[in-house]
Tab-separated table of C-alpha atoms in Angstrom:
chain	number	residue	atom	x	y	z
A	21	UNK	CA	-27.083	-18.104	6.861
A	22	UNK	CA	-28.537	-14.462	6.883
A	23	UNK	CA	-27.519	-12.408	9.890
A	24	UNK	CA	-30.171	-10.007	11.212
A	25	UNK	CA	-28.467	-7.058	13.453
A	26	UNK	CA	-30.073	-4.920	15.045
A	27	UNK	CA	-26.912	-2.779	15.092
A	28	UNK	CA	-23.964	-2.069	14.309
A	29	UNK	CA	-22.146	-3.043	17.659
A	30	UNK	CA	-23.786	-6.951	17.198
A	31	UNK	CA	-22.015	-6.995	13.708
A	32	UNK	CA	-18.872	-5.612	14.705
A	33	UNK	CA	-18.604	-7.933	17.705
A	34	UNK	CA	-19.497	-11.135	15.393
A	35	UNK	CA	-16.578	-10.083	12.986
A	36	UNK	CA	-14.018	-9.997	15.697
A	37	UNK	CA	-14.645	-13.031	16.553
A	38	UNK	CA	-13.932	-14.457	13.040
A	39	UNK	CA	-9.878	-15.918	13.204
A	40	UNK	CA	-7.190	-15.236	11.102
A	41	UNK	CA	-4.600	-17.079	12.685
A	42	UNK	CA	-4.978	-20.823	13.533
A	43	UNK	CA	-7.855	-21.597	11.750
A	44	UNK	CA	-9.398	-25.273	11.383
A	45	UNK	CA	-7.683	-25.400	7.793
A	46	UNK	CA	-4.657	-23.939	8.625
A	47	UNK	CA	-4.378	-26.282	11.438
A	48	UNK	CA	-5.545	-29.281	9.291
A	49	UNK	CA	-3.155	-28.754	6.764
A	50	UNK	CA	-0.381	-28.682	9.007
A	51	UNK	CA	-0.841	-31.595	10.523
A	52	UNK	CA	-0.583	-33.395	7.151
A	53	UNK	CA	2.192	-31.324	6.255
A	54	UNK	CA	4.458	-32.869	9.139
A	55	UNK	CA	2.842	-35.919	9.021
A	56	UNK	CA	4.449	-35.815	5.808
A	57	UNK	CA	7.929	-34.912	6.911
A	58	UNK	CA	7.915	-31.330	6.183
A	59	UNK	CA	9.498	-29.032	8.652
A	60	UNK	CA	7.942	-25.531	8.320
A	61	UNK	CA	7.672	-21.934	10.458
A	62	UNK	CA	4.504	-20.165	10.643
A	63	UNK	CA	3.550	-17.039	9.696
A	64	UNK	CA	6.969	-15.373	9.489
A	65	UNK	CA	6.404	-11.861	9.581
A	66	UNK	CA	10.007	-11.018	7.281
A	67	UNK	CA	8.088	-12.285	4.357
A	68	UNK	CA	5.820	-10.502	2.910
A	69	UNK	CA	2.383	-10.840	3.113
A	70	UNK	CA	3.560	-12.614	6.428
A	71	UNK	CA	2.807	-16.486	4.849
A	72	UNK	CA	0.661	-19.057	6.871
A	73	UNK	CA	3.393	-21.669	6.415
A	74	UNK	CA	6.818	-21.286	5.212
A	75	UNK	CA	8.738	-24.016	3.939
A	76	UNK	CA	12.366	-22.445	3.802
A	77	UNK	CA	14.046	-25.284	2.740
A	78	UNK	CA	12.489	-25.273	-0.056
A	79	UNK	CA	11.965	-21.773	-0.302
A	80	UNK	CA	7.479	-22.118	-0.252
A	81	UNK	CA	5.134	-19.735	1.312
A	82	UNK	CA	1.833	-21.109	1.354
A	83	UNK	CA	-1.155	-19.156	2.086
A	84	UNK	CA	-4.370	-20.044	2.999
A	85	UNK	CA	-7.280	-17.667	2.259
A	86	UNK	CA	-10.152	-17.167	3.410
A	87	UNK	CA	-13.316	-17.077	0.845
A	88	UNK	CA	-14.923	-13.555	2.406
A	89	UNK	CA	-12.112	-11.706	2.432
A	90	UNK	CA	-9.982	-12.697	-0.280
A	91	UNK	CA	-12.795	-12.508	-2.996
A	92	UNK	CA	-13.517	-16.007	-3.971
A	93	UNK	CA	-15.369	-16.398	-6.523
A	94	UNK	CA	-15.537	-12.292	-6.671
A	95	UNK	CA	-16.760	-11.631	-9.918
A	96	UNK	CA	-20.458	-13.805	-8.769
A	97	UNK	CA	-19.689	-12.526	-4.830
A	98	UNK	CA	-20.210	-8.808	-5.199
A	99	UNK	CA	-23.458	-8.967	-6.771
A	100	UNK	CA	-24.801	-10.051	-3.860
A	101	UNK	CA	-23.404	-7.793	-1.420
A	102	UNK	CA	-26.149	-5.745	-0.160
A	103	UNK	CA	-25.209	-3.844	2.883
A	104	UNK	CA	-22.764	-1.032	2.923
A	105	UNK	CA	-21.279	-1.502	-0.692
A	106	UNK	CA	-19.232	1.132	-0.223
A	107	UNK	CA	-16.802	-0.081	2.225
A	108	UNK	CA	-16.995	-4.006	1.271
A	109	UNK	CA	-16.373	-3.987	-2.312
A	110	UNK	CA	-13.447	-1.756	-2.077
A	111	UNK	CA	-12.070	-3.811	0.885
A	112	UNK	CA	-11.879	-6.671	-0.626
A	113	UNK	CA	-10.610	-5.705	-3.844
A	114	UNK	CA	-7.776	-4.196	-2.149
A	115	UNK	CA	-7.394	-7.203	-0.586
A	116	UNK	CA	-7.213	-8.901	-3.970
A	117	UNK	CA	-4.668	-6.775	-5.223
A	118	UNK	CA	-2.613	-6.921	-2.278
A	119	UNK	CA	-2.586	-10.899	-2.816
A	120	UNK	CA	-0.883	-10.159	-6.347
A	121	UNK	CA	1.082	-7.790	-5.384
A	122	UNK	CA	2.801	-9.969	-2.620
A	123	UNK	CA	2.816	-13.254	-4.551
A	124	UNK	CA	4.236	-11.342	-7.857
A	125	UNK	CA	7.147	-9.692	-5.499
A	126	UNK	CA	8.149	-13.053	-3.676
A	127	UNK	CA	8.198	-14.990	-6.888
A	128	UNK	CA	10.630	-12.072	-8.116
A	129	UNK	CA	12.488	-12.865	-4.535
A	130	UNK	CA	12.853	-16.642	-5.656
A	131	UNK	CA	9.798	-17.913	-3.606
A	132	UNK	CA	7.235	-20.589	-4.704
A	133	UNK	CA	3.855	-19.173	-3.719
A	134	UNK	CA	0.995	-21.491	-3.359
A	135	UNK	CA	-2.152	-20.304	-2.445
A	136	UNK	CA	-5.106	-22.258	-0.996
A	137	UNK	CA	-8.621	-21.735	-0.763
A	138	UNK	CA	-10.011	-22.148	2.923
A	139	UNK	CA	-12.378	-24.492	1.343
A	140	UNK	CA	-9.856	-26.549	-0.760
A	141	UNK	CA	-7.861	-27.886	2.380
A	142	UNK	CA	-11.590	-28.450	3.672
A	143	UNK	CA	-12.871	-30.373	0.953
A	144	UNK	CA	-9.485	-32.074	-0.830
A	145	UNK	CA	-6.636	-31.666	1.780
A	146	UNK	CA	-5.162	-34.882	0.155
A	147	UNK	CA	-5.232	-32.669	-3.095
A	148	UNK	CA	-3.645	-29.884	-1.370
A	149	UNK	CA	-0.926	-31.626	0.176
A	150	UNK	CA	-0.078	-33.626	-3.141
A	151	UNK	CA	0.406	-30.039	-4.538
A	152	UNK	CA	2.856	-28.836	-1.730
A	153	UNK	CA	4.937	-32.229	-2.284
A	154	UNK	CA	4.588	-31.659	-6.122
A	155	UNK	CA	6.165	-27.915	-5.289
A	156	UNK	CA	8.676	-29.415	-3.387
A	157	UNK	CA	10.280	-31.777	-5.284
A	158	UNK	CA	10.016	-29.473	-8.196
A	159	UNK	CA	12.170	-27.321	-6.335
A	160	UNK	CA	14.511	-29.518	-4.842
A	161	UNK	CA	15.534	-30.757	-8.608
A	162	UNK	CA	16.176	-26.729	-9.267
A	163	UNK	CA	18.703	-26.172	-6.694
């Protein structure tokens, strides 16, 4: 769907609105998470990039991103950004590198990262959660 504003205000009031915290995926895939036994915190602010879930027994951070602003698909995506270039593209590729950045540090720290696509845990949650279990138990024979 193409938004039509009229200004800026109607954008900037539509984008607050957007949640980062508690989203239907996020919410989804914890569910099935303790459903599955696992005992977890959320979004613990002493790791960084402050994970969705944490699974410290295991010593997992999963995060799930969202497809706008983490750059899914980027390479395709920002071709078609036509409004104010010069403040998206950057954004998000900051964004982008940030992700690395984090990820790289707490795997140096001894932390299983998994990442999920908003749309993954929409579209294959069963797939997702196999891959948290896989994680697990992968760890778990480590230690």
């Amino acid at each position: 769907m193409v938004y039509q504003f009229k200004t800026t205000k109607q954008r900037s009031n539509l984008m607050k609105r957007i949640k980062s915290v508690d989203t239907a995926p996020e919410l989804a895939l914890r569910r099935k998470l303790w459903g599955k036994g696992f005992r977890f915190s959320r979004r613990v602010s002493s790791l960084l990039g402050k994970p969705d879930i944490v699974l410290r027994k295991y010593k997992i951070a999963i995060f799930i991103d969202g497809e706008l602003w983490h750059g899914y698909n980027w390479g395709e995506k920002k071709k078609k950004i036509k409004v104010n270039r010069s403040y998206w593209i950057p954004k998000i590729e900051r964004t982008i590198l940030r992700d690395r950045k984090n990820t790289r540090i707490l795997q140096e720290n001894g932390w299983a990262v998994v990442r999920f696509w908003q749309r993954s845990i929409d579209k294959r949650i069963e797939k997702c959660i196999e891959k948290v279990v896989r994680v697990a138990r992968n760890r778990r024979r480590d230690n």
